[in-house]
Amino acid sequence: MPKKIAIYPGSFDPITYGHIDIIKRASMLFDEVVVAVARNLGKTPLFSEAERVAMIREAIRELPTVSVDSFQGLLVDYARSMGAQAVIRGLRAVSDFEYELQMALVNRKLDEHMITVFLMPHEKYSYLNSSIVKELVRFNGDVSSFVPPHVEENLLQKMRKP
Ligand code: COA
């Protein structure tokens, strides 16, 4: 039987415990999970692609079936090129649903075989996103319960830079 491979795409600027929670859940369902950093987003990231990939790599060190990569262009094209059958997305709250549904339907229109799987992170992460983490660090807030120590360290270094 072919391996069941899932892509978990996003901007991961930076990766948080909310993302890691989704990655762990996905790794229980699929033989392989590829965390894929999207290159050409409308967003201007704080961290370079290489920095985001490095932070994810450290965060998934103990998950042998999870790897990290980056991609540009259409997600479905990338997913197909990786031999993936599914795309993972996290649903934190009802407010995520409309955007996620639209994306899932567009992706299905582009490739009817690509299945989007929605997973819910632990409710303690349901209000979390990367912008909030960056905002907290900017104003000296404590983010230790939202991101791993190495990500916090990177955030502090970035924010301290003139
Ligand atoms: N825990 C914490 N935060 C989470 C989270 C979770 N489980 N899941 C999502 N988030 C946050 C992210 O941190 C991000 O926060 P930010 O806006 O403050 O940066 C926000 O929710 C958005 O999530 P993200 O996963 O980064 O989605 P995105 O909208 O930035 O990226 C892509 C979505 C990359 C999957 C999408 O743009 C894409 O597929 N691009 C490729 C082009 C393409 O194929 N387009 C057609 C598809 S419609």
mmCIF file of C-alpha atoms and ligand atoms in Angstrom:
data_model
loop_
_atom_site.group_PDB
_atom_site.id
_atom_site.type_symbol
_atom_site.label_atom_id
_atom_site.label_comp_id
_atom_site.label_asym_id
_atom_site.label_seq_id
_atom_site.Cartn_x
_atom_site.Cartn_y
_atom_site.Cartn_z
ATOM 1 C CA MET A 1 0.000 0.000 0.000
ATOM 2 C CA PRO A 2 1.371 3.479 -0.832
ATOM 3 C CA LYS A 3 2.407 5.624 2.083
ATOM 4 C CA LYS A 4 -0.179 8.095 3.329
ATOM 5 C CA ILE A 5 1.482 11.500 3.095
ATOM 6 C CA ALA A 6 0.027 14.808 4.278
ATOM 7 C CA ILE A 7 1.238 18.352 3.708
ATOM 8 C CA TYR A 8 0.776 20.906 6.482
ATOM 9 C CA PRO A 9 1.228 24.290 4.758
ATOM 10 C CA GLY A 10 1.403 27.741 6.288
ATOM 11 C CA SER A 11 3.502 30.815 6.842
ATOM 12 C CA PHE A 12 4.856 29.679 10.252
ATOM 13 C CA ASP A 13 6.193 33.143 11.081
ATOM 14 C CA PRO A 14 7.068 31.734 13.577
ATOM 15 C CA ILE A 15 5.908 28.226 14.465
ATOM 16 C CA THR A 16 3.897 28.121 17.725
ATOM 17 C CA TYR A 17 2.748 25.418 20.132
ATOM 18 C CA GLY A 18 -0.606 25.607 18.304
ATOM 19 C CA HIS A 19 1.048 24.498 15.057
ATOM 20 C CA ILE A 20 3.040 21.821 16.878
ATOM 21 C CA ASP A 21 -0.173 20.486 18.409
ATOM 22 C CA ILE A 22 -1.651 20.095 14.898
ATOM 23 C CA ILE A 23 1.562 18.475 13.597
ATOM 24 C CA LYS A 24 1.468 15.864 16.386
ATOM 25 C CA ARG A 25 -2.172 15.048 15.722
ATOM 26 C CA ALA A 26 -1.514 14.753 11.967
ATOM 27 C CA SER A 27 1.454 12.469 12.599
ATOM 28 C CA MET A 28 -0.886 10.035 14.373
ATOM 29 C CA LEU A 29 -3.021 9.773 11.224
ATOM 30 C CA PHE A 30 -0.468 9.763 8.397
ATOM 31 C CA ASP A 31 2.688 7.785 7.641
ATOM 32 C CA GLU A 32 4.499 11.013 6.776
ATOM 33 C CA VAL A 33 3.754 14.664 7.431
ATOM 34 C CA VAL A 34 5.579 17.426 5.566
ATOM 35 C CA VAL A 35 5.403 20.854 7.170
ATOM 36 C CA ALA A 36 5.615 23.205 4.178
ATOM 37 C CA VAL A 37 6.571 26.859 4.521
ATOM 38 C CA ALA A 38 4.837 28.933 1.850
ATOM 39 C CA ARG A 39 7.213 31.313 0.081
ATOM 40 C CA ASN A 40 5.074 33.759 -1.832
ATOM 41 C CA LEU A 41 2.413 34.926 0.556
ATOM 42 C CA GLY A 42 0.861 38.370 0.552
ATOM 43 C CA LYS A 43 2.367 38.729 4.026
ATOM 44 C CA THR A 44 5.745 40.304 4.754
ATOM 45 C CA PRO A 45 7.320 37.817 7.147
ATOM 46 C CA LEU A 46 9.446 38.781 10.133
ATOM 47 C CA PHE A 47 11.622 35.686 9.671
ATOM 48 C CA SER A 48 13.283 34.604 6.433
ATOM 49 C CA GLU A 49 12.230 31.338 4.876
ATOM 50 C CA ALA A 50 15.473 29.691 6.073
ATOM 51 C CA GLU A 51 14.892 30.924 9.631
ATOM 52 C CA ARG A 52 11.316 29.644 9.657
ATOM 53 C CA VAL A 53 12.405 26.265 8.293
ATOM 54 C CA ALA A 54 15.207 26.023 10.903
ATOM 55 C CA MET A 55 12.817 26.813 13.775
ATOM 56 C CA ILE A 56 10.358 24.175 12.546
ATOM 57 C CA ARG A 57 13.167 21.628 12.130
ATOM 58 C CA GLU A 58 14.195 22.101 15.763
ATOM 59 C CA ALA A 59 10.550 21.894 16.906
ATOM 60 C CA ILE A 60 9.920 18.564 15.152
ATOM 61 C CA ARG A 61 13.257 16.978 16.079
ATOM 62 C CA GLU A 62 11.612 14.216 18.078
ATOM 63 C CA LEU A 63 8.955 13.379 15.497
ATOM 64 C CA PRO A 64 10.591 10.890 13.095
ATOM 65 C CA THR A 65 7.785 10.846 10.527
ATOM 66 C CA VAL A 66 7.619 14.634 10.206
ATOM 67 C CA SER A 67 9.836 16.691 7.893
ATOM 68 C CA VAL A 68 10.012 20.316 6.822
ATOM 69 C CA ASP A 69 10.223 21.874 3.380
ATOM 70 C CA SER A 70 9.224 25.087 1.596
ATOM 71 C CA PHE A 71 7.273 25.682 -1.573
ATOM 72 C CA GLN A 72 6.091 28.354 -3.942
ATOM 73 C CA GLY A 73 3.249 28.345 -6.407
ATOM 74 C CA LEU A 74 0.059 26.428 -5.967
ATOM 75 C CA LEU A 75 -0.291 24.225 -2.925
ATOM 76 C CA VAL A 76 -2.019 21.451 -4.879
ATOM 77 C CA ASP A 77 0.848 21.301 -7.406
ATOM 78 C CA TYR A 78 3.370 21.054 -4.588
ATOM 79 C CA ALA A 79 1.305 18.448 -2.724
ATOM 80 C CA ARG A 80 0.994 16.332 -5.857
ATOM 81 C CA SER A 81 4.738 16.591 -6.519
ATOM 82 C CA MET A 82 5.335 15.234 -3.007
ATOM 83 C CA GLY A 83 3.023 12.285 -3.583
ATOM 84 C CA ALA A 84 0.664 13.567 -0.876
ATOM 85 C CA GLN A 85 -2.983 12.615 -0.673
ATOM 86 C CA ALA A 86 -4.003 15.225 1.886
ATOM 87 C CA VAL A 87 -3.544 18.773 3.087
ATOM 88 C CA ILE A 88 -3.801 19.453 6.814
ATOM 89 C CA ARG A 89 -5.286 22.670 8.144
ATOM 90 C CA GLY A 90 -5.984 23.652 11.709
ATOM 91 C CA LEU A 91 -9.376 24.983 12.730
ATOM 92 C CA ARG A 92 -9.077 27.049 15.875
ATOM 93 C CA ALA A 93 -12.456 28.726 15.986
ATOM 94 C CA VAL A 94 -15.594 29.195 13.912
ATOM 95 C CA SER A 95 -14.006 32.373 12.544
ATOM 96 C CA ASP A 96 -11.414 30.250 10.713
ATOM 97 C CA PHE A 97 -14.089 28.237 8.976
ATOM 98 C CA GLU A 98 -15.176 30.494 6.125
ATOM 99 C CA TYR A 99 -11.642 31.161 4.873
ATOM 100 C CA GLU A 100 -10.618 27.543 5.317
ATOM 101 C CA LEU A 101 -13.701 26.237 3.536
ATOM 102 C CA GLN A 102 -13.023 28.562 0.608
ATOM 103 C CA MET A 103 -9.404 27.408 0.402
ATOM 104 C CA ALA A 104 -10.348 23.745 0.653
ATOM 105 C CA LEU A 105 -12.962 24.101 -2.079
ATOM 106 C CA VAL A 106 -10.600 25.979 -4.401
ATOM 107 C CA ASN A 107 -7.965 23.307 -3.851
ATOM 108 C CA ARG A 108 -10.506 20.582 -4.558
ATOM 109 C CA LYS A 109 -11.560 22.377 -7.719
ATOM 110 C CA LEU A 110 -7.908 22.489 -8.794
ATOM 111 C CA ASP A 111 -7.329 18.849 -7.896
ATOM 112 C CA GLU A 112 -10.341 16.725 -7.073
ATOM 113 C CA HIS A 113 -8.160 14.050 -5.504
ATOM 114 C CA MET A 114 -6.599 16.353 -2.915
ATOM 115 C CA ILE A 115 -8.328 15.886 0.430
ATOM 116 C CA THR A 116 -8.257 18.663 3.037
ATOM 117 C CA VAL A 117 -8.253 17.355 6.600
ATOM 118 C CA PHE A 118 -9.176 19.824 9.361
ATOM 119 C CA LEU A 119 -7.798 19.198 12.804
ATOM 120 C CA MET A 120 -8.596 21.112 15.984
ATOM 121 C CA PRO A 121 -5.714 22.122 18.213
ATOM 122 C CA HIS A 122 -6.090 21.907 21.978
ATOM 123 C CA GLU A 123 -8.476 24.639 23.118
ATOM 124 C CA LYS A 124 -5.688 26.316 25.074
ATOM 125 C CA TYR A 125 -4.247 27.317 21.687
ATOM 126 C CA SER A 126 -7.532 28.277 20.051
ATOM 127 C CA TYR A 127 -6.912 32.037 20.265
ATOM 128 C CA LEU A 128 -3.266 31.872 19.219
ATOM 129 C CA ASN A 129 -1.661 33.061 16.024
ATOM 130 C CA SER A 130 1.828 34.143 15.009
ATOM 131 C CA SER A 131 0.934 37.861 14.883
ATOM 132 C CA ILE A 132 -0.223 37.835 18.495
ATOM 133 C CA VAL A 133 3.020 36.169 19.570
ATOM 134 C CA LYS A 134 5.061 38.821 17.723
ATOM 135 C CA GLU A 135 2.959 41.607 19.229
ATOM 136 C CA LEU A 136 3.474 40.235 22.747
ATOM 137 C CA VAL A 137 7.236 40.003 22.301
ATOM 138 C CA ARG A 138 7.350 43.529 20.889
ATOM 139 C CA PHE A 139 5.809 44.826 24.117
ATOM 140 C CA ASN A 140 7.792 42.568 26.457
ATOM 141 C CA GLY A 141 4.935 40.127 27.065
ATOM 142 C CA ASP A 142 5.656 36.564 28.156
ATOM 143 C CA VAL A 143 5.275 34.084 25.270
ATOM 144 C CA SER A 144 6.846 31.054 26.960
ATOM 145 C CA SER A 145 3.530 29.183 27.002
ATOM 146 C CA PHE A 146 2.931 29.880 23.283
ATOM 147 C CA VAL A 147 6.239 29.040 21.577
ATOM 148 C CA PRO A 148 9.167 26.674 22.292
ATOM 149 C CA PRO A 149 12.238 28.219 23.990
ATOM 150 C CA HIS A 150 14.316 28.324 20.772
ATOM 151 C CA VAL A 151 11.572 30.273 18.993
ATOM 152 C CA GLU A 152 11.255 32.687 21.906
ATOM 153 C CA GLU A 153 15.020 33.239 21.791
ATOM 154 C CA ASN A 154 14.872 33.960 18.043
ATOM 155 C CA LEU A 155 11.983 36.359 18.542
ATOM 156 C CA LEU A 156 13.830 38.245 21.267
ATOM 157 C CA GLN A 157 16.942 38.506 19.094
ATOM 158 C CA LYS A 158 14.943 39.807 16.118
ATOM 159 C CA MET A 159 13.006 42.314 18.154
ATOM 160 C CA ARG A 160 16.133 43.581 19.907
ATOM 161 C CA LYS A 161 17.771 44.378 16.577
ATOM 162 C CA PRO A 162 17.656 48.106 15.725
HETATM 163 N N1 COA B 1 -1.964 27.492 16.011
HETATM 164 C C1 COA B 1 -1.590 28.761 16.053
HETATM 165 N N2 COA B 1 -1.715 29.603 15.016
HETATM 166 C C2 COA B 1 -2.236 29.103 13.896
HETATM 167 C C3 COA B 1 -2.668 27.773 13.784
HETATM 168 C C4 COA B 1 -2.511 26.955 14.915
HETATM 169 N N3 COA B 1 -2.886 25.693 14.919
HETATM 170 N N4 COA B 1 -3.156 27.584 12.546
HETATM 171 C C5 COA B 1 -3.057 28.749 11.909
HETATM 172 N N5 COA B 1 -2.501 29.669 12.716
HETATM 173 C C6 COA B 1 -2.250 31.094 12.439
HETATM 174 C C7 COA B 1 -0.942 31.327 11.772
HETATM 175 O O1 COA B 1 0.071 31.525 12.737
HETATM 176 C C8 COA B 1 -1.212 32.578 10.990
HETATM 177 O O2 COA B 1 -1.074 33.690 11.848
HETATM 178 P P1 COA B 1 -0.743 35.127 11.276
HETATM 179 O O3 COA B 1 -1.838 35.489 10.299
HETATM 180 O O4 COA B 1 -0.731 35.941 12.480
HETATM 181 O O5 COA B 1 0.596 35.000 10.588
HETATM 182 C C9 COA B 1 -2.686 32.483 10.619
HETATM 183 O O6 COA B 1 -3.243 31.577 11.536
HETATM 184 C C10 COA B 1 -2.892 32.016 9.221
HETATM 185 O O7 COA B 1 -2.430 30.692 9.116
HETATM 186 P P2 COA B 1 -1.413 30.115 8.048
HETATM 187 O O8 COA B 1 -1.436 28.657 8.262
HETATM 188 O O9 COA B 1 -0.081 30.756 8.104
HETATM 189 O O10 COA B 1 -2.148 30.395 6.752
HETATM 190 P P3 COA B 1 -1.858 31.439 5.692
HETATM 191 O O11 COA B 1 -3.202 31.966 5.415
HETATM 192 O O12 COA B 1 -0.822 32.399 6.015
HETATM 193 O O13 COA B 1 -1.279 30.484 4.539
HETATM 194 C C11 COA B 1 -1.465 28.887 2.733
HETATM 195 C C12 COA B 1 -2.118 29.668 3.850
HETATM 196 C C13 COA B 1 0.029 29.025 2.669
HETATM 197 C C14 COA B 1 -1.793 27.441 2.997
HETATM 198 C C15 COA B 1 -2.135 29.370 1.419
HETATM 199 O O14 COA B 1 -1.914 30.745 1.284
HETATM 200 C C16 COA B 1 -1.623 28.644 0.205
HETATM 201 O O15 COA B 1 -1.947 27.514 -0.026
HETATM 202 N N6 COA B 1 -0.784 29.318 -0.621
HETATM 203 C C17 COA B 1 -0.254 28.758 -1.849
HETATM 204 C C18 COA B 1 -0.968 29.329 -3.079
HETATM 205 C C19 COA B 1 -2.215 28.560 -3.390
HETATM 206 O O16 COA B 1 -2.210 27.371 -3.638
HETATM 207 N N7 COA B 1 -3.350 29.273 -3.398
HETATM 208 C C20 COA B 1 -4.622 28.677 -3.678
HETATM 209 C C21 COA B 1 -5.256 28.122 -2.423
HETATM 210 S S1 COA B 1 -6.763 28.965 -2.098
#
